[in-house]
Amino acid sequence: MENHIKIIEAIKEYCLSHLGAYEARPFGEYPICYKVMGKIFAQLNPQENFYKITLKCEPEKSYLYRQLYPGVIVRGYHCPPAQQPHWNTIDLDEFSDQEFLFQMIDEAYDSLINKFSKKAKDKLGNLSKIEFKHTDGEDPDFVTLCTKLDQALDEIVGKQYQRSKYHQFNQRDSIHDVILAYNNGEPVACGAYKRFDENHVEIKRVYVDPSQRHMGLGAEVIRRLEAKARINGYKWCVLETGRLLEAAHMMYKKAGYQIIPNYGQYAGMEDSICMEHKI
């Protein structure tokens, strides 16, 4: 099993080395999935009794690889029939060619992004400049970006709504899960969540510097927050945003969020909109 651990770590590191790739667990503890812009290209099962990886694949190659390694490379074990030509499952107990395995991971990644629209590919290219960091609410860069967020909100809605009543809901000491985005070493975007209840987290403090907007960075931060929350066992995300913040509404709507009745502390606040998304 010691050798398995080394291979598992090598697979994880290699999957994450691809542009825009991040870890997610949308189906529970296993499989460990690797996504790009919300789409899966690899699914790793590291259990001792089910040591396999399922990779996206072009149909012609998927059939060829099954012929070359009968019983070792098979159709995606969990996929419905219509999707099985596009996925291969490799039995890692029986497959020892790591170089070829990494080649198939490359092909899985390419198979995914080659089907992206030009707009999505452009956004992925922009994200190549960005580095992401997982931290907490006391990180100085998070503090800086939150200050910019509050200044921007004051400019947009401060004259119409009394924003001070929201400050009690945005205290950083209650936020333990933060994602920061950097461009050339400068913090340019952030997002966070905090526990709401056993199944829900509340998305907080999502901000993108004006110079970095219109490249999909806000949506990417949200996707990564959702993936992190799901890894930690949560099933839903909820959030509150200002009724006047149309750009934020559109971003969350595109990310799959739906408007719900105002929850908890936001009940009765007419200037707020609450939303939720199952992750």
mmCIF file of C-alpha atoms in Angstrom:
data_model
loop_
_atom_site.group_PDB
_atom_site.id
_atom_site.type_symbol
_atom_site.label_atom_id
_atom_site.label_comp_id
_atom_site.label_asym_id
_atom_site.label_seq_id
_atom_site.Cartn_x
_atom_site.Cartn_y
_atom_site.Cartn_z
ATOM 1 C CA MET A 1 0.000 0.000 0.000
ATOM 2 C CA GLU A 2 2.962 2.328 0.555
ATOM 3 C CA ASN A 3 3.637 2.295 -3.190
ATOM 4 C CA HIS A 4 -0.055 3.043 -3.793
ATOM 5 C CA ILE A 5 0.201 6.145 -1.618
ATOM 6 C CA LYS A 6 3.118 7.467 -3.663
ATOM 7 C CA ILE A 7 1.264 6.845 -6.927
ATOM 8 C CA ILE A 8 -1.918 8.453 -5.585
ATOM 9 C CA GLU A 9 0.001 11.578 -4.587
ATOM 10 C CA ALA A 10 1.716 11.650 -7.986
ATOM 11 C CA ILE A 11 -1.663 11.402 -9.750
ATOM 12 C CA LYS A 12 -3.158 14.173 -7.614
ATOM 13 C CA GLU A 13 -0.193 16.452 -8.225
ATOM 14 C CA TYR A 14 -0.226 15.764 -11.952
ATOM 15 C CA CYS A 15 -3.961 16.410 -12.328
ATOM 16 C CA LEU A 16 -3.642 19.702 -10.427
ATOM 17 C CA SER A 17 -0.707 20.779 -12.607
ATOM 18 C CA HIS A 18 -3.087 21.371 -15.514
ATOM 19 C CA LEU A 19 -4.239 24.928 -16.165
ATOM 20 C CA GLY A 20 -7.337 25.804 -14.161
ATOM 21 C CA ALA A 21 -7.592 22.379 -12.478
ATOM 22 C CA TYR A 22 -8.853 22.020 -8.917
ATOM 23 C CA GLU A 23 -10.056 19.211 -6.657
ATOM 24 C CA ALA A 24 -13.731 18.550 -5.967
ATOM 25 C CA ARG A 25 -15.832 15.809 -4.386
ATOM 26 C CA PRO A 26 -19.333 16.232 -5.817
ATOM 27 C CA PHE A 27 -20.357 12.619 -5.135
ATOM 28 C CA GLY A 28 -19.166 12.293 -1.538
ATOM 29 C CA GLU A 29 -15.821 11.255 -0.105
ATOM 30 C CA TYR A 30 -14.957 9.340 -3.267
ATOM 31 C CA PRO A 31 -14.205 9.621 -6.085
ATOM 32 C CA ILE A 32 -11.811 12.548 -5.866
ATOM 33 C CA CYS A 33 -12.644 14.576 -8.957
ATOM 34 C CA TYR A 34 -10.499 17.013 -10.881
ATOM 35 C CA LYS A 35 -12.347 19.812 -12.623
ATOM 36 C CA VAL A 36 -11.710 22.706 -14.970
ATOM 37 C CA MET A 37 -14.266 25.528 -14.925
ATOM 38 C CA GLY A 38 -16.762 23.232 -13.238
ATOM 39 C CA LYS A 39 -16.292 20.263 -15.608
ATOM 40 C CA ILE A 40 -14.735 16.911 -14.626
ATOM 41 C CA PHE A 41 -11.854 15.362 -16.545
ATOM 42 C CA ALA A 42 -10.598 12.783 -13.998
ATOM 43 C CA GLN A 43 -12.097 10.800 -11.120
ATOM 44 C CA LEU A 44 -9.741 9.017 -8.733
ATOM 45 C CA ASN A 45 -10.796 6.215 -6.385
ATOM 46 C CA PRO A 46 -7.856 5.670 -3.987
ATOM 47 C CA GLN A 47 -9.513 3.026 -1.795
ATOM 48 C CA GLU A 48 -7.514 -0.137 -1.252
ATOM 49 C CA ASN A 49 -10.419 -2.306 -2.406
ATOM 50 C CA PHE A 50 -11.362 -0.062 -5.353
ATOM 51 C CA TYR A 51 -8.139 1.426 -6.667
ATOM 52 C CA LYS A 52 -9.142 2.962 -10.003
ATOM 53 C CA ILE A 53 -9.174 6.151 -12.031
ATOM 54 C CA THR A 54 -11.803 7.152 -14.565
ATOM 55 C CA LEU A 55 -10.700 9.518 -17.327
ATOM 56 C CA LYS A 56 -12.485 11.437 -20.050
ATOM 57 C CA CYS A 57 -11.479 10.124 -23.480
ATOM 58 C CA GLU A 58 -12.277 10.513 -27.152
ATOM 59 C CA PRO A 59 -14.374 7.527 -28.316
ATOM 60 C CA GLU A 60 -11.819 6.272 -30.870
ATOM 61 C CA LYS A 61 -9.006 6.225 -28.331
ATOM 62 C CA SER A 62 -11.170 4.857 -25.552
ATOM 63 C CA TYR A 63 -11.982 1.811 -27.696
ATOM 64 C CA LEU A 64 -8.321 1.379 -28.699
ATOM 65 C CA TYR A 65 -7.107 1.486 -25.098
ATOM 66 C CA ARG A 66 -9.678 -1.110 -24.056
ATOM 67 C CA GLN A 67 -8.420 -3.385 -26.800
ATOM 68 C CA LEU A 68 -4.792 -2.887 -25.748
ATOM 69 C CA TYR A 69 -5.546 -3.571 -22.073
ATOM 70 C CA PRO A 70 -8.604 -5.859 -21.924
ATOM 71 C CA GLY A 71 -10.093 -6.100 -18.464
ATOM 72 C CA VAL A 72 -7.670 -3.465 -17.145
ATOM 73 C CA ILE A 73 -9.062 -0.482 -19.056
ATOM 74 C CA VAL A 74 -12.840 -0.701 -19.333
ATOM 75 C CA ARG A 75 -15.770 1.610 -20.021
ATOM 76 C CA GLY A 76 -16.447 4.188 -17.310
ATOM 77 C CA TYR A 77 -17.835 1.943 -14.595
ATOM 78 C CA HIS A 78 -20.349 4.475 -13.251
ATOM 79 C CA CYS A 79 -21.390 6.126 -16.527
ATOM 80 C CA PRO A 80 -24.769 5.702 -18.217
ATOM 81 C CA PRO A 81 -24.545 3.904 -21.596
ATOM 82 C CA ALA A 82 -24.665 7.122 -23.636
ATOM 83 C CA GLN A 83 -21.566 8.474 -21.842
ATOM 84 C CA GLN A 84 -19.531 5.256 -21.629
ATOM 85 C CA PRO A 85 -17.761 5.758 -24.998
ATOM 86 C CA HIS A 86 -16.346 9.006 -23.596
ATOM 87 C CA TRP A 87 -14.887 7.621 -20.349
ATOM 88 C CA ASN A 88 -12.421 4.881 -19.472
ATOM 89 C CA THR A 89 -11.850 3.340 -16.062
ATOM 90 C CA ILE A 90 -8.323 2.056 -15.386
ATOM 91 C CA ASP A 91 -7.665 -0.600 -12.741
ATOM 92 C CA LEU A 92 -4.593 0.834 -11.024
ATOM 93 C CA ASP A 93 -3.825 -2.470 -9.285
ATOM 94 C CA GLU A 94 -3.198 -3.962 -12.726
ATOM 95 C CA PHE A 95 -1.833 -0.953 -14.622
ATOM 96 C CA SER A 96 1.779 0.034 -13.926
ATOM 97 C CA ASP A 97 2.808 2.275 -16.853
ATOM 98 C CA GLN A 98 2.825 5.684 -15.135
ATOM 99 C CA GLU A 99 4.054 7.530 -18.212
ATOM 100 C CA PHE A 100 1.139 6.212 -20.254
ATOM 101 C CA LEU A 101 -1.243 6.973 -17.385
ATOM 102 C CA PHE A 102 -0.093 10.588 -17.357
ATOM 103 C CA GLN A 103 -0.534 10.695 -21.138
ATOM 104 C CA MET A 104 -4.145 9.556 -20.694
ATOM 105 C CA ILE A 105 -4.658 12.272 -18.047
ATOM 106 C CA ASP A 106 -3.349 14.835 -20.555
ATOM 107 C CA GLU A 107 -5.744 13.478 -23.157
ATOM 108 C CA ALA A 108 -8.623 13.608 -20.661
ATOM 109 C CA TYR A 109 -7.892 17.260 -19.955
ATOM 110 C CA ASP A 110 -7.550 18.081 -23.668
ATOM 111 C CA SER A 111 -10.746 16.188 -24.495
ATOM 112 C CA LEU A 112 -12.592 18.398 -22.034
ATOM 113 C CA ILE A 113 -11.236 21.825 -22.936
ATOM 114 C CA ASN A 114 -11.340 21.147 -26.697
ATOM 115 C CA LYS A 115 -15.120 21.141 -26.378
ATOM 116 C CA PHE A 116 -15.197 24.500 -24.603
ATOM 117 C CA SER A 117 -16.617 27.450 -26.491
ATOM 118 C CA LYS A 118 -14.212 30.141 -27.664
ATOM 119 C CA LYS A 119 -15.459 32.381 -24.864
ATOM 120 C CA ALA A 120 -14.765 29.690 -22.259
ATOM 121 C CA LYS A 121 -11.311 29.035 -23.722
ATOM 122 C CA ASP A 122 -10.535 32.748 -23.568
ATOM 123 C CA LYS A 123 -11.563 32.835 -19.903
ATOM 124 C CA LEU A 124 -9.411 29.781 -19.191
ATOM 125 C CA GLY A 125 -6.492 31.518 -20.890
ATOM 126 C CA ASN A 126 -7.013 34.557 -18.673
ATOM 127 C CA LEU A 127 -7.064 32.329 -15.601
ATOM 128 C CA SER A 128 -3.598 31.064 -16.548
ATOM 129 C CA LYS A 129 -2.258 34.277 -14.987
ATOM 130 C CA ILE A 130 -4.019 33.651 -11.683
ATOM 131 C CA GLU A 131 -2.771 31.799 -8.617
ATOM 132 C CA PHE A 132 -5.212 30.682 -5.916
ATOM 133 C CA LYS A 133 -4.583 30.455 -2.193
ATOM 134 C CA HIS A 134 -6.669 28.858 0.577
ATOM 135 C CA THR A 135 -6.529 30.817 3.831
ATOM 136 C CA ASP A 136 -8.704 32.218 6.639
ATOM 137 C CA GLY A 137 -10.492 35.432 7.544
ATOM 138 C CA GLU A 138 -7.467 37.021 9.218
ATOM 139 C CA ASP A 139 -5.257 36.959 6.134
ATOM 140 C CA PRO A 140 -4.028 40.548 5.520
ATOM 141 C CA ASP A 141 -4.722 40.302 1.783
ATOM 142 C CA PHE A 142 -8.295 39.246 2.521
ATOM 143 C CA VAL A 143 -8.633 42.216 4.870
ATOM 144 C CA THR A 144 -7.422 44.540 2.093
ATOM 145 C CA LEU A 145 -9.847 43.146 -0.473
ATOM 146 C CA CYS A 146 -12.764 43.282 1.975
ATOM 147 C CA THR A 147 -12.009 46.966 2.547
ATOM 148 C CA LYS A 148 -12.163 47.544 -1.220
ATOM 149 C CA LEU A 149 -15.416 45.588 -1.387
ATOM 150 C CA ASP A 150 -17.014 47.707 1.333
ATOM 151 C CA GLN A 151 -15.873 50.908 -0.358
ATOM 152 C CA ALA A 152 -17.376 49.734 -3.654
ATOM 153 C CA LEU A 153 -20.659 48.823 -1.976
ATOM 154 C CA ASP A 154 -20.809 52.185 -0.246
ATOM 155 C CA GLU A 155 -20.438 53.895 -3.615
ATOM 156 C CA ILE A 156 -23.154 51.776 -5.267
ATOM 157 C CA VAL A 157 -25.821 51.483 -2.581
ATOM 158 C CA GLY A 158 -24.610 53.445 0.434
ATOM 159 C CA LYS A 159 -26.688 56.507 -0.380
ATOM 160 C CA GLN A 160 -29.922 54.549 -0.596
ATOM 161 C CA TYR A 161 -29.482 51.894 2.073
ATOM 162 C CA GLN A 162 -27.993 51.960 5.540
ATOM 163 C CA ARG A 163 -25.240 49.383 5.105
ATOM 164 C CA SER A 164 -24.021 49.528 8.710
ATOM 165 C CA LYS A 165 -26.760 47.090 9.736
ATOM 166 C CA TYR A 166 -24.980 44.409 7.664
ATOM 167 C CA HIS A 167 -21.569 44.786 9.301
ATOM 168 C CA GLN A 168 -22.471 42.385 12.114
ATOM 169 C CA PHE A 169 -22.985 39.610 9.526
ATOM 170 C CA ASN A 170 -19.610 40.087 7.843
ATOM 171 C CA GLN A 171 -17.181 39.811 10.750
ATOM 172 C CA ARG A 172 -13.982 38.127 9.595
ATOM 173 C CA ASP A 173 -13.449 36.213 12.840
ATOM 174 C CA SER A 174 -16.462 34.047 11.973
ATOM 175 C CA ILE A 175 -15.051 33.215 8.533
ATOM 176 C CA HIS A 176 -12.568 30.347 8.461
ATOM 177 C CA ASP A 177 -12.566 29.334 4.783
ATOM 178 C CA VAL A 178 -11.252 31.904 2.317
ATOM 179 C CA ILE A 179 -9.970 31.719 -1.244
ATOM 180 C CA LEU A 180 -7.713 34.468 -2.559
ATOM 181 C CA ALA A 181 -6.711 35.020 -6.181
ATOM 182 C CA TYR A 182 -3.431 36.653 -7.185
ATOM 183 C CA ASN A 183 -2.219 38.139 -10.444
ATOM 184 C CA ASN A 184 1.566 38.651 -10.542
ATOM 185 C CA GLY A 185 1.651 38.447 -6.773
ATOM 186 C CA GLU A 186 -1.072 41.045 -6.213
ATOM 187 C CA PRO A 187 -4.355 40.038 -4.530
ATOM 188 C CA VAL A 188 -7.131 40.716 -7.045
ATOM 189 C CA ALA A 189 -10.128 38.635 -5.946
ATOM 190 C CA CYS A 190 -11.531 36.833 -2.949
ATOM 191 C CA GLY A 191 -14.436 34.819 -1.659
ATOM 192 C CA ALA A 192 -15.268 33.007 1.547
ATOM 193 C CA TYR A 193 -17.839 30.899 3.282
ATOM 194 C CA LYS A 194 -18.910 30.189 6.831
ATOM 195 C CA ARG A 195 -21.015 27.430 8.315
ATOM 196 C CA PHE A 196 -24.732 28.193 8.325
ATOM 197 C CA ASP A 197 -26.047 24.854 9.590
ATOM 198 C CA GLU A 198 -25.259 21.149 9.267
ATOM 199 C CA ASN A 199 -25.923 21.061 5.507
ATOM 200 C CA HIS A 200 -25.460 24.688 4.437
ATOM 201 C CA VAL A 201 -22.643 27.188 4.164
ATOM 202 C CA GLU A 202 -23.119 30.888 3.539
ATOM 203 C CA ILE A 203 -21.060 32.425 0.738
ATOM 204 C CA LYS A 204 -19.516 35.696 1.878
ATOM 205 C CA ARG A 205 -17.300 38.548 0.701
ATOM 206 C CA VAL A 206 -16.998 37.735 -3.009
ATOM 207 C CA TYR A 207 -15.036 40.514 -4.691
ATOM 208 C CA VAL A 208 -13.066 41.002 -7.911
ATOM 209 C CA ASP A 209 -10.892 44.047 -8.509
ATOM 210 C CA PRO A 210 -12.338 46.160 -11.366
ATOM 211 C CA SER A 211 -9.160 45.647 -13.419
ATOM 212 C CA GLN A 212 -9.733 41.871 -13.402
ATOM 213 C CA ARG A 213 -13.431 41.714 -14.234
ATOM 214 C CA HIS A 214 -15.098 40.215 -17.325
ATOM 215 C CA MET A 215 -12.657 37.281 -17.352
ATOM 216 C CA GLY A 216 -14.719 34.821 -15.311
ATOM 217 C CA LEU A 217 -12.691 35.211 -12.122
ATOM 218 C CA GLY A 218 -15.704 35.733 -9.860
ATOM 219 C CA ALA A 219 -17.375 32.586 -11.186
ATOM 220 C CA GLU A 220 -14.128 30.653 -10.718
ATOM 221 C CA VAL A 221 -13.835 31.746 -7.090
ATOM 222 C CA ILE A 222 -17.428 30.627 -6.476
ATOM 223 C CA ARG A 223 -16.809 27.227 -8.112
ATOM 224 C CA ARG A 224 -13.758 26.672 -5.934
ATOM 225 C CA LEU A 225 -15.603 27.744 -2.779
ATOM 226 C CA GLU A 226 -18.396 25.302 -3.604
ATOM 227 C CA ALA A 227 -15.898 22.496 -4.223
ATOM 228 C CA LYS A 228 -14.203 23.183 -0.898
ATOM 229 C CA ALA A 229 -17.535 23.252 0.942
ATOM 230 C CA ARG A 230 -18.586 19.953 -0.647
ATOM 231 C CA ILE A 231 -15.265 18.346 0.342
ATOM 232 C CA ASN A 232 -16.037 19.424 3.907
ATOM 233 C CA GLY A 233 -19.380 17.648 3.797
ATOM 234 C CA TYR A 234 -21.835 20.460 3.052
ATOM 235 C CA LYS A 235 -24.573 20.085 0.436
ATOM 236 C CA TRP A 236 -25.939 23.587 -0.126
ATOM 237 C CA CYS A 237 -24.672 27.139 -0.445
ATOM 238 C CA VAL A 238 -26.786 30.148 0.482
ATOM 239 C CA LEU A 239 -25.961 33.817 0.143
ATOM 240 C CA GLU A 240 -27.316 37.332 0.495
ATOM 241 C CA THR A 241 -26.717 40.176 -1.924
ATOM 242 C CA GLY A 242 -28.053 43.688 -2.368
ATOM 243 C CA ARG A 243 -31.139 44.173 -4.485
ATOM 244 C CA LEU A 244 -29.396 46.883 -6.507
ATOM 245 C CA LEU A 245 -26.356 44.752 -7.365
ATOM 246 C CA GLU A 246 -27.494 43.530 -10.777
ATOM 247 C CA ALA A 247 -24.060 42.295 -11.879
ATOM 248 C CA ALA A 248 -23.836 40.121 -8.770
ATOM 249 C CA HIS A 249 -27.335 38.717 -9.381
ATOM 250 C CA MET A 250 -26.373 37.755 -12.927
ATOM 251 C CA MET A 251 -23.127 36.104 -11.836
ATOM 252 C CA TYR A 252 -24.845 34.023 -9.166
ATOM 253 C CA LYS A 253 -27.704 33.121 -11.502
ATOM 254 C CA LYS A 254 -25.222 31.863 -14.122
ATOM 255 C CA ALA A 255 -23.556 29.835 -11.362
ATOM 256 C CA GLY A 256 -26.854 28.058 -10.688
ATOM 257 C CA TYR A 257 -28.189 30.064 -7.742
ATOM 258 C CA GLN A 258 -31.917 30.639 -7.349
ATOM 259 C CA ILE A 259 -33.742 33.299 -5.362
ATOM 260 C CA ILE A 260 -35.294 32.080 -2.114
ATOM 261 C CA PRO A 261 -37.221 33.801 0.697
ATOM 262 C CA ASN A 262 -34.887 35.844 2.867
ATOM 263 C CA TYR A 263 -33.442 33.604 5.552
ATOM 264 C CA GLY A 264 -32.339 34.109 9.134
ATOM 265 C CA GLN A 265 -30.959 37.546 9.863
ATOM 266 C CA TYR A 266 -32.064 38.895 6.469
ATOM 267 C CA ALA A 267 -35.774 38.219 6.992
ATOM 268 C CA GLY A 268 -37.731 41.413 6.482
ATOM 269 C CA MET A 269 -34.831 43.294 4.875
ATOM 270 C CA GLU A 270 -36.386 44.553 1.642
ATOM 271 C CA ASP A 271 -33.045 45.724 0.222
ATOM 272 C CA SER A 272 -31.665 42.161 0.316
ATOM 273 C CA ILE A 273 -32.007 39.202 -2.016
ATOM 274 C CA CYS A 274 -31.181 35.693 -0.784
ATOM 275 C CA MET A 275 -30.210 32.814 -3.045
ATOM 276 C CA GLU A 276 -29.232 29.137 -2.783
ATOM 277 C CA HIS A 277 -27.527 26.427 -4.852
ATOM 278 C CA LYS A 278 -27.163 22.696 -4.292
ATOM 279 C CA ILE A 279 -23.515 21.686 -4.622
#
